[in-house]
PDB file of C-alpha atoms and ligand atoms in Angstrom:
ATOM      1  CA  UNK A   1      50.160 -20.765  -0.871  1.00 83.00           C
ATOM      2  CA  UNK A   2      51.714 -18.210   0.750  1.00 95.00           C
ATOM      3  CA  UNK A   3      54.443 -18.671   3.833  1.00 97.00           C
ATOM      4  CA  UNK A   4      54.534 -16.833   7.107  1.00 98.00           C
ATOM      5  CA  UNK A   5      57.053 -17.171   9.757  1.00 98.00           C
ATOM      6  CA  UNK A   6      56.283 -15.865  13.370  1.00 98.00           C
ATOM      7  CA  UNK A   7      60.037 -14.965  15.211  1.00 98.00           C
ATOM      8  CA  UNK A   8      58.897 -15.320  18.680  1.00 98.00           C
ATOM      9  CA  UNK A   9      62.143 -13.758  20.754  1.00 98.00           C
ATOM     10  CA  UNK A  10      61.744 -13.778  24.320  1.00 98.00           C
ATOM     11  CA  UNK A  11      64.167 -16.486  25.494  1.00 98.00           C
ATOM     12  CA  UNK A  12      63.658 -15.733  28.961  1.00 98.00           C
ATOM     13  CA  UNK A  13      62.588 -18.661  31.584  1.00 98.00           C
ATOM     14  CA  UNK A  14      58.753 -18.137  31.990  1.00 97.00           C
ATOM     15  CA  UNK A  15      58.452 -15.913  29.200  1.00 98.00           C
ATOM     16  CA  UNK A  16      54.847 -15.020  28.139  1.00 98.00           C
ATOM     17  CA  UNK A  17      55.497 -13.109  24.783  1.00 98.00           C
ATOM     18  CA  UNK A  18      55.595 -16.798  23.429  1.00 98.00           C
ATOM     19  CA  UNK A  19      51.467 -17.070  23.964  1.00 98.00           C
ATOM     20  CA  UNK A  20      51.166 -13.940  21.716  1.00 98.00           C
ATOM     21  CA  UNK A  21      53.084 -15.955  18.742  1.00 98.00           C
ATOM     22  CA  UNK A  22      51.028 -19.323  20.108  1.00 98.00           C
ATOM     23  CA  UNK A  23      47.708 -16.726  19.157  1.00 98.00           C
ATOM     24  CA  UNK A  24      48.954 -15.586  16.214  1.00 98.00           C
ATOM     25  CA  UNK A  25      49.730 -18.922  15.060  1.00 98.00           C
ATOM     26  CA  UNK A  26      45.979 -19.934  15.780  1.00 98.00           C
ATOM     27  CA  UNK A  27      44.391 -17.134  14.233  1.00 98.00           C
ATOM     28  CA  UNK A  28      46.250 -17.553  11.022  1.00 98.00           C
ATOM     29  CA  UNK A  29      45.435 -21.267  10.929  1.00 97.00           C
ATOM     30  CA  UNK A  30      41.159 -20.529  11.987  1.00 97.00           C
ATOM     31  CA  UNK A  31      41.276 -17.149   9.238  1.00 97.00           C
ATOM     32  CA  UNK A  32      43.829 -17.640   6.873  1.00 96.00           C
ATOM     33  CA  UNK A  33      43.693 -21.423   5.943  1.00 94.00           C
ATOM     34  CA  UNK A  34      45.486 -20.353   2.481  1.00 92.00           C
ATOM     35  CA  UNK A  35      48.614 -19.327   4.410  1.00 95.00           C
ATOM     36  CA  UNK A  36      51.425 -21.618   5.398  1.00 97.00           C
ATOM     37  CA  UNK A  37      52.384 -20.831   9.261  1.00 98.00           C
ATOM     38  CA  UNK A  38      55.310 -21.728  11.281  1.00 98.00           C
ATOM     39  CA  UNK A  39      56.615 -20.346  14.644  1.00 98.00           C
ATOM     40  CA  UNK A  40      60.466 -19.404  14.337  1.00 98.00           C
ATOM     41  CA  UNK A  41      61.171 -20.029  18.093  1.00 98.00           C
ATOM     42  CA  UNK A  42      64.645 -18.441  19.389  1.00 98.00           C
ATOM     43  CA  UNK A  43      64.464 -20.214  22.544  1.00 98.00           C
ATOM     44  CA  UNK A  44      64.396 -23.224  20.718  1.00 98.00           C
ATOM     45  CA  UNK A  45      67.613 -22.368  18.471  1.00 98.00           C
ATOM     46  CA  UNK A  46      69.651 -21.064  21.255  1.00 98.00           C
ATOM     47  CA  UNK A  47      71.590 -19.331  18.699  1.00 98.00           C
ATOM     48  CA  UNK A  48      75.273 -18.769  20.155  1.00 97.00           C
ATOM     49  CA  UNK A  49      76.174 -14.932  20.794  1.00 97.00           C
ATOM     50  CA  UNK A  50      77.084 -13.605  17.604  1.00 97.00           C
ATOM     51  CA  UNK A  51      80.615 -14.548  16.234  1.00 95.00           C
ATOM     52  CA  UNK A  52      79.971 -13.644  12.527  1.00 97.00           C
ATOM     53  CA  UNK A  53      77.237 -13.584   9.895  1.00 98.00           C
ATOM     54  CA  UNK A  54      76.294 -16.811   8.528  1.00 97.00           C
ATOM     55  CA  UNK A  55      77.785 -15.950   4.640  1.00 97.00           C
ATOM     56  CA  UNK A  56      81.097 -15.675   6.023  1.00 97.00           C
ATOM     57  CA  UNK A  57      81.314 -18.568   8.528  1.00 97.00           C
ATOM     58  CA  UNK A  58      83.332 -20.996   7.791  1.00 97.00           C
ATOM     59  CA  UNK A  59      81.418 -24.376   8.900  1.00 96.00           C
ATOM     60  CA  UNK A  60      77.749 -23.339   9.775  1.00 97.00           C
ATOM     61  CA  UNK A  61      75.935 -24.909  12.112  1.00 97.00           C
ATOM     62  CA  UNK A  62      72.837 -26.947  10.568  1.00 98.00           C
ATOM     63  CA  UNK A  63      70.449 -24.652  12.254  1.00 98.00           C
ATOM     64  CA  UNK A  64      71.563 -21.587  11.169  1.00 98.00           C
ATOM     65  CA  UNK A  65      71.585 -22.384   7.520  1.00 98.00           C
ATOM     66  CA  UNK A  66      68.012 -23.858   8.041  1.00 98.00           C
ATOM     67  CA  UNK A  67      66.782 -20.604  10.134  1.00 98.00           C
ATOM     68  CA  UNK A  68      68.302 -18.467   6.596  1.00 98.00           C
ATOM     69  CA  UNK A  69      66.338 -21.089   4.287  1.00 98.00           C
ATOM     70  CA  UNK A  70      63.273 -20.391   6.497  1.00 98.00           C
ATOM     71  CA  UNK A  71      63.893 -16.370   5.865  1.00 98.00           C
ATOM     72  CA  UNK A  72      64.300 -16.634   2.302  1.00 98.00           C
ATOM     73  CA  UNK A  73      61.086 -19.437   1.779  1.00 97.00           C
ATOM     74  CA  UNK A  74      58.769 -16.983   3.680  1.00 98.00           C
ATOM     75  CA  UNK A  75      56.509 -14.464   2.146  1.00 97.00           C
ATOM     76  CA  UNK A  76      56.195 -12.567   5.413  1.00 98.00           C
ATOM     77  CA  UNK A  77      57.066 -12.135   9.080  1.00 98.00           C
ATOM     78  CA  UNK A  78      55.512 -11.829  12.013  1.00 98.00           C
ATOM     79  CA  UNK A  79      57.746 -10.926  14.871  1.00 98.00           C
ATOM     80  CA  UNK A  80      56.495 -10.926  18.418  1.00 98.00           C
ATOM     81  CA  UNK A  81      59.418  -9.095  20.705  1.00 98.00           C
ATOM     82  CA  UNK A  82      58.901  -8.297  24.529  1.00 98.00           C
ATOM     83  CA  UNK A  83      60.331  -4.768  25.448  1.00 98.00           C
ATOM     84  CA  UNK A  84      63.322  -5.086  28.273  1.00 98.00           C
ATOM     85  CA  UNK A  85      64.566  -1.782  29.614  1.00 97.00           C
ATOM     86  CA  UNK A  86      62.777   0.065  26.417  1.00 96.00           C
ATOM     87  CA  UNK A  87      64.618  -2.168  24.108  1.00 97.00           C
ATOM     88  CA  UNK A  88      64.265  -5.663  22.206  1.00 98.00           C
ATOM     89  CA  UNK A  89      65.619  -8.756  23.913  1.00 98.00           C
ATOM     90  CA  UNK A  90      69.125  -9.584  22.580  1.00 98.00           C
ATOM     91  CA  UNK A  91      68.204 -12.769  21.204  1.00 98.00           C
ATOM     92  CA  UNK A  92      66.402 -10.960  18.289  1.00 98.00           C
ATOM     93  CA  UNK A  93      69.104  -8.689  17.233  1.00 98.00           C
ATOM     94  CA  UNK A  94      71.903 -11.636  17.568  1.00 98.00           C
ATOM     95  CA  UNK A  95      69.613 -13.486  14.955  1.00 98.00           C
ATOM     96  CA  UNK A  96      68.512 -10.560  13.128  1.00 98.00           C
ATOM     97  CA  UNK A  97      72.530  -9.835  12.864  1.00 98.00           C
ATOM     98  CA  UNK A  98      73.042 -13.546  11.745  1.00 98.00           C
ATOM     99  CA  UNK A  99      71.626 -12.706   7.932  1.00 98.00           C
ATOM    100  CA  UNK A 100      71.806  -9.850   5.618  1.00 97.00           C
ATOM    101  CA  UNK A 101      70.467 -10.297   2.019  1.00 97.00           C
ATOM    102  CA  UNK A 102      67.983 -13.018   3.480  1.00 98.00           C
ATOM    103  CA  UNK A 103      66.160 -10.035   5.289  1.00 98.00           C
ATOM    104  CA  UNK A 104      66.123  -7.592   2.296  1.00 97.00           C
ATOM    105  CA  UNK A 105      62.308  -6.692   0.766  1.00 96.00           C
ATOM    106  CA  UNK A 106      60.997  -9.579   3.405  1.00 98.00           C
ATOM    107  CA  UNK A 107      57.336  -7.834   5.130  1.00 98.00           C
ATOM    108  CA  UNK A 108      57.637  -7.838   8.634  1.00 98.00           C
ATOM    109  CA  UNK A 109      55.142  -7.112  11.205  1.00 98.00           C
ATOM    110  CA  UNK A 110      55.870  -6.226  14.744  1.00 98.00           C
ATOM    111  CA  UNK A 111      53.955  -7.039  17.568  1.00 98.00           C
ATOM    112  CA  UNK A 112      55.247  -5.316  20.506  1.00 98.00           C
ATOM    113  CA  UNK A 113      54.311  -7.035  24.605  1.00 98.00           C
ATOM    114  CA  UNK A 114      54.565  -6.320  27.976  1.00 98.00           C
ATOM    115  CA  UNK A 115      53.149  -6.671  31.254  1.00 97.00           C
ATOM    116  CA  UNK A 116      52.605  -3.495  32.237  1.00 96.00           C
ATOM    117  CA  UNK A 117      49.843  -1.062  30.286  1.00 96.00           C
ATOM    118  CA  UNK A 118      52.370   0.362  27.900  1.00 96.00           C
ATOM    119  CA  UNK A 119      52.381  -2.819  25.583  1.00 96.00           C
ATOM    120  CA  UNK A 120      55.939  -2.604  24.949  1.00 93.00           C
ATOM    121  CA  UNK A 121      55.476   0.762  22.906  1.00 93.00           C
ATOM    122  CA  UNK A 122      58.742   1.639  23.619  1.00 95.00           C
ATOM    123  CA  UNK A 123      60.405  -1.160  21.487  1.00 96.00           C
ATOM    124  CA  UNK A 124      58.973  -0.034  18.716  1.00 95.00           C
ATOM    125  CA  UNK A 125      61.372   2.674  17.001  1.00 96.00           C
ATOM    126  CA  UNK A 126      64.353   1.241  17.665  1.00 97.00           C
ATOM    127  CA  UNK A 127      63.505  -2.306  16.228  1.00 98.00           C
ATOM    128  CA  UNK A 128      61.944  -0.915  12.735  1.00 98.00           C
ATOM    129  CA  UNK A 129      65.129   0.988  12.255  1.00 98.00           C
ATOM    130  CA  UNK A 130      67.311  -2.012  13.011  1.00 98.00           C
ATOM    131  CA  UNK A 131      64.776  -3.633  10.228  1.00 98.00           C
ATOM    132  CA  UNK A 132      64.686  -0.728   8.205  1.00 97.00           C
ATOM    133  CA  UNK A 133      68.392  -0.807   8.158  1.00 98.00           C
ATOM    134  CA  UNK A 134      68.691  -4.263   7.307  1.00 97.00           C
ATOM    135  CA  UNK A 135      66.404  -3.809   4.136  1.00 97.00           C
ATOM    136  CA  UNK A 136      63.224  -5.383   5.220  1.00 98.00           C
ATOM    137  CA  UNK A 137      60.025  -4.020   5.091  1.00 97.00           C
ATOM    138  CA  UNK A 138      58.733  -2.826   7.504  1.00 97.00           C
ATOM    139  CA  UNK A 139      54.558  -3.194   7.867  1.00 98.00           C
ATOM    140  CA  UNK A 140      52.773   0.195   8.650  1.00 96.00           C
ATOM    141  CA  UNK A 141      50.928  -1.912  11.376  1.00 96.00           C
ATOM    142  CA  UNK A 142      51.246  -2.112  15.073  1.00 95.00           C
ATOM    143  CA  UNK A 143      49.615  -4.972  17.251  1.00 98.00           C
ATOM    144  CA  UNK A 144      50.358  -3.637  20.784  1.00 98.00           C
ATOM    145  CA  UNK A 145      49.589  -6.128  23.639  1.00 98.00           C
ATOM    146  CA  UNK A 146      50.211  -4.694  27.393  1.00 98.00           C
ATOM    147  CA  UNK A 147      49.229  -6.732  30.402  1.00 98.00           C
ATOM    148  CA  UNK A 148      49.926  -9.841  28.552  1.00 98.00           C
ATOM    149  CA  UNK A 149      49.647 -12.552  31.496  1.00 98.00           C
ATOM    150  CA  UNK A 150      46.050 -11.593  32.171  1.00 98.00           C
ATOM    151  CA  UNK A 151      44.969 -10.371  27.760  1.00 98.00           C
ATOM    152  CA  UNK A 152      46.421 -14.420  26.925  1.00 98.00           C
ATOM    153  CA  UNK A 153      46.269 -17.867  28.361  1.00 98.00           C
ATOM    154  CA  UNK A 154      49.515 -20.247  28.315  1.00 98.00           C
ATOM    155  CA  UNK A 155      47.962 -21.574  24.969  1.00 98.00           C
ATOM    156  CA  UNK A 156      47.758 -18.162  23.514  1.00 98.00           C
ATOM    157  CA  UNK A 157      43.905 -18.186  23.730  1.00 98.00           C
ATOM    158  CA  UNK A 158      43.126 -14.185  24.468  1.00 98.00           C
ATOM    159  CA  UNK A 159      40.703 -13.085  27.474  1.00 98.00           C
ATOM    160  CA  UNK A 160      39.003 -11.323  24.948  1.00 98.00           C
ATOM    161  CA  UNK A 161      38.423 -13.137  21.570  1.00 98.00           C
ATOM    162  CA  UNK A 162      36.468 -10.945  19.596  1.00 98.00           C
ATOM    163  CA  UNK A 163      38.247  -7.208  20.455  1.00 98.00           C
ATOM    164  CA  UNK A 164      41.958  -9.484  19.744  1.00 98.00           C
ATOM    165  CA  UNK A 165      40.466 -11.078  16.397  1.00 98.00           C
ATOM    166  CA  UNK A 166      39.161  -7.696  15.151  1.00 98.00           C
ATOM    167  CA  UNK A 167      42.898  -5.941  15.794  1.00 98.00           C
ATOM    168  CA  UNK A 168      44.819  -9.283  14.489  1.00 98.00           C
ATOM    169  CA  UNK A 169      42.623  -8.580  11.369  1.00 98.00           C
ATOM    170  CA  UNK A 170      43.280  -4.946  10.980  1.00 97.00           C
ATOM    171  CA  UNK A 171      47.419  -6.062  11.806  1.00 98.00           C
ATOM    172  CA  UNK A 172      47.336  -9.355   9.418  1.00 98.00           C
ATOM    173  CA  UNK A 173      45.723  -7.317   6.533  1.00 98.00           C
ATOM    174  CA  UNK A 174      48.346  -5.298   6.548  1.00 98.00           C
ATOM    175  CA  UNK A 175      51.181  -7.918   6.473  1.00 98.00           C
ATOM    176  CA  UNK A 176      49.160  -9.551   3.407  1.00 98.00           C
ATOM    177  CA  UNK A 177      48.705  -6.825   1.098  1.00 97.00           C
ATOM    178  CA  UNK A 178      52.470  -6.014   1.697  1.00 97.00           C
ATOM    179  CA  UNK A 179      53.158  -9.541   1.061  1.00 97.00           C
ATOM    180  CA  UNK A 180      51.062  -9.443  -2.390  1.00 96.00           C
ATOM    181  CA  UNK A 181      52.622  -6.232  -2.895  1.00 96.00           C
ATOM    182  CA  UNK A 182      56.222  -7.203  -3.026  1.00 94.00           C
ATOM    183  CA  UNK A 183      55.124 -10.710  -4.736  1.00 92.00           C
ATOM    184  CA  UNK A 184      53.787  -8.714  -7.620  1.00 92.00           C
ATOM    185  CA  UNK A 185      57.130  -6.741  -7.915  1.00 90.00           C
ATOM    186  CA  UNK A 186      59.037  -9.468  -7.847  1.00 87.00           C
ATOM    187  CA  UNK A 187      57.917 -11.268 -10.395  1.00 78.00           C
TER     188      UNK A 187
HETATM  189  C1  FMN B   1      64.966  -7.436  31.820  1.00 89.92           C
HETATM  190  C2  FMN B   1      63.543  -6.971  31.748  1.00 89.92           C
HETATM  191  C3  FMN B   1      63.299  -5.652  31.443  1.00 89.92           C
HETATM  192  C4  FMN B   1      61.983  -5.195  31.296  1.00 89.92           C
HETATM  193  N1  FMN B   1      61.764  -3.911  30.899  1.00 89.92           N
HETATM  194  C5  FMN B   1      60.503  -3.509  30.595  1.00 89.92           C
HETATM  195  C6  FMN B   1      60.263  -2.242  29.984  1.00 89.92           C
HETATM  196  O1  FMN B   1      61.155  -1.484  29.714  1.00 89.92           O
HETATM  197  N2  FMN B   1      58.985  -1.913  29.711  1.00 89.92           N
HETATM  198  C7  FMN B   1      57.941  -2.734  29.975  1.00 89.92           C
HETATM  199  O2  FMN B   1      56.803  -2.381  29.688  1.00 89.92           O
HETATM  200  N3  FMN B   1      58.141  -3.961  30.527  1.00 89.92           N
HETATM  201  C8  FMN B   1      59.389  -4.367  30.844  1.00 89.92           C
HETATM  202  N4  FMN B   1      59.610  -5.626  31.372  1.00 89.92           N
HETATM  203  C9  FMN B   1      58.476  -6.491  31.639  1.00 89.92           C
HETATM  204  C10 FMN B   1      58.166  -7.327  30.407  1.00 89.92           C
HETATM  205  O3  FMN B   1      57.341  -6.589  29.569  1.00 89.92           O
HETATM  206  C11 FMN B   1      57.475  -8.628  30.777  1.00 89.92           C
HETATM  207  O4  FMN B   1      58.343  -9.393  31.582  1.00 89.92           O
HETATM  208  C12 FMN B   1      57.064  -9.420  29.571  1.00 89.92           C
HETATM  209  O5  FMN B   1      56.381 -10.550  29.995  1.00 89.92           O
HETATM  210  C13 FMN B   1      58.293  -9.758  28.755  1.00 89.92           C
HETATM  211  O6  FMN B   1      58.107 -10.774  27.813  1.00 89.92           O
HETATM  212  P1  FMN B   1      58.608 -12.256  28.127  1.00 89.92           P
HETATM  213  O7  FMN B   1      57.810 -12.724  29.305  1.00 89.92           O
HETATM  214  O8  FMN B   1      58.277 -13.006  26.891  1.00 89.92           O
HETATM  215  O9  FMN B   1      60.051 -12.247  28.407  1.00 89.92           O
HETATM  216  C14 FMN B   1      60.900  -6.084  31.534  1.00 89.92           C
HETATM  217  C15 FMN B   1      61.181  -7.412  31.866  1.00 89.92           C
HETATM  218  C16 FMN B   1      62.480  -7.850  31.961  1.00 89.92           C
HETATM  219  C17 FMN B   1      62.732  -9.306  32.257  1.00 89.92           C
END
């Protein structure tokens, strides 16, 4: 059984970029019953700005060492990240920032949101090269939402079930072969 973490990042008060990782979490559990899934909330780890990266702090705090466990125990990532001012929220890079070699050869998928009709497909670039930099790997895959108040419910159930299914397929394909992929070479 494979493990996949879904980094939802919006921290903000009312966010709705948390129903995306509430669907992705569903659809993984109705479609891929194989796969372990948890949601890696950042709202719920209120990580302090960053000070220093976990290997050289001196006295960690519990949840940090448990969010780098979490990173090295998954297969793959999903992240969900809301685009603010054409950029991703700082709550994902001060976490991102956190670990190093945790990150390195780990698939990650992005799933861009926002509320307008551009899906957030401005956040894109910047955050793969942040990942790229970092040594993950990046999934070829893009899962675009725009107008995300109306597309999900608070419960991450989409307006439309069958068009969101068919692209989380297309997305979550992706993510798995990358995942089987890098297990292969690692062994
Ligand atoms: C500070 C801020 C900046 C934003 N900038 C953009 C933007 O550049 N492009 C865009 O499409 N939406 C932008 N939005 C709208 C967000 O896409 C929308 O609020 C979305 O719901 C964000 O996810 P969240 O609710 O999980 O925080 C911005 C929202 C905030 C709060």
């Amino acid at each position: 059984m494979s493990k996949i973490l879904i980094i939802s990042s919006s921290v903000r008060t009312n966010r709705n970029s948390h129903r995306v990782a509430l669907y992705f979490q569903n659809y993984l559990a109705e479609n891929h019953a194989g796969e372990e899934v948890e949601i890696v909330d950042l709202d719920k780890l209120n990580f302090p700005i960053f000070e220093e990266r976990l290997s050289y702090q001196k006295s960690p705090a519990k949840k940090t060492l448990e969010f780098a466990e979490k990173i090295v125990a998954s297969q793959g990532i999903i992240i969900v990240t809301p685009e603010y001012n054409g950029g991703y929220p700082a709550s994902l890079k001060n976490a991102i920032d956190l670990l190093h070699p945790e990150w390195r050869r780990k698939p990650i998928a992005i799933s861009t949101v926002s509320s307008g009709a551009f899906a957030g497909s401005q956040v894109i670039i910047s955050l793969q090269f942040v990942l790229w930099k970092i040594r993950s790997w990046v999934v070829p895959a893009q899962f675009p939402v725009p107008n995300v108040e109306t597309a999900f419910d608070e419960n991450g159930i989409p307006t439309d079930q069958k068009g969101t299914d068919k692209r989380a397929e297309n997305f979550v394909d992706e993510l798995l072969w990358c995942m089987e992929a890098n297990e292969k070479m690692s062994k």
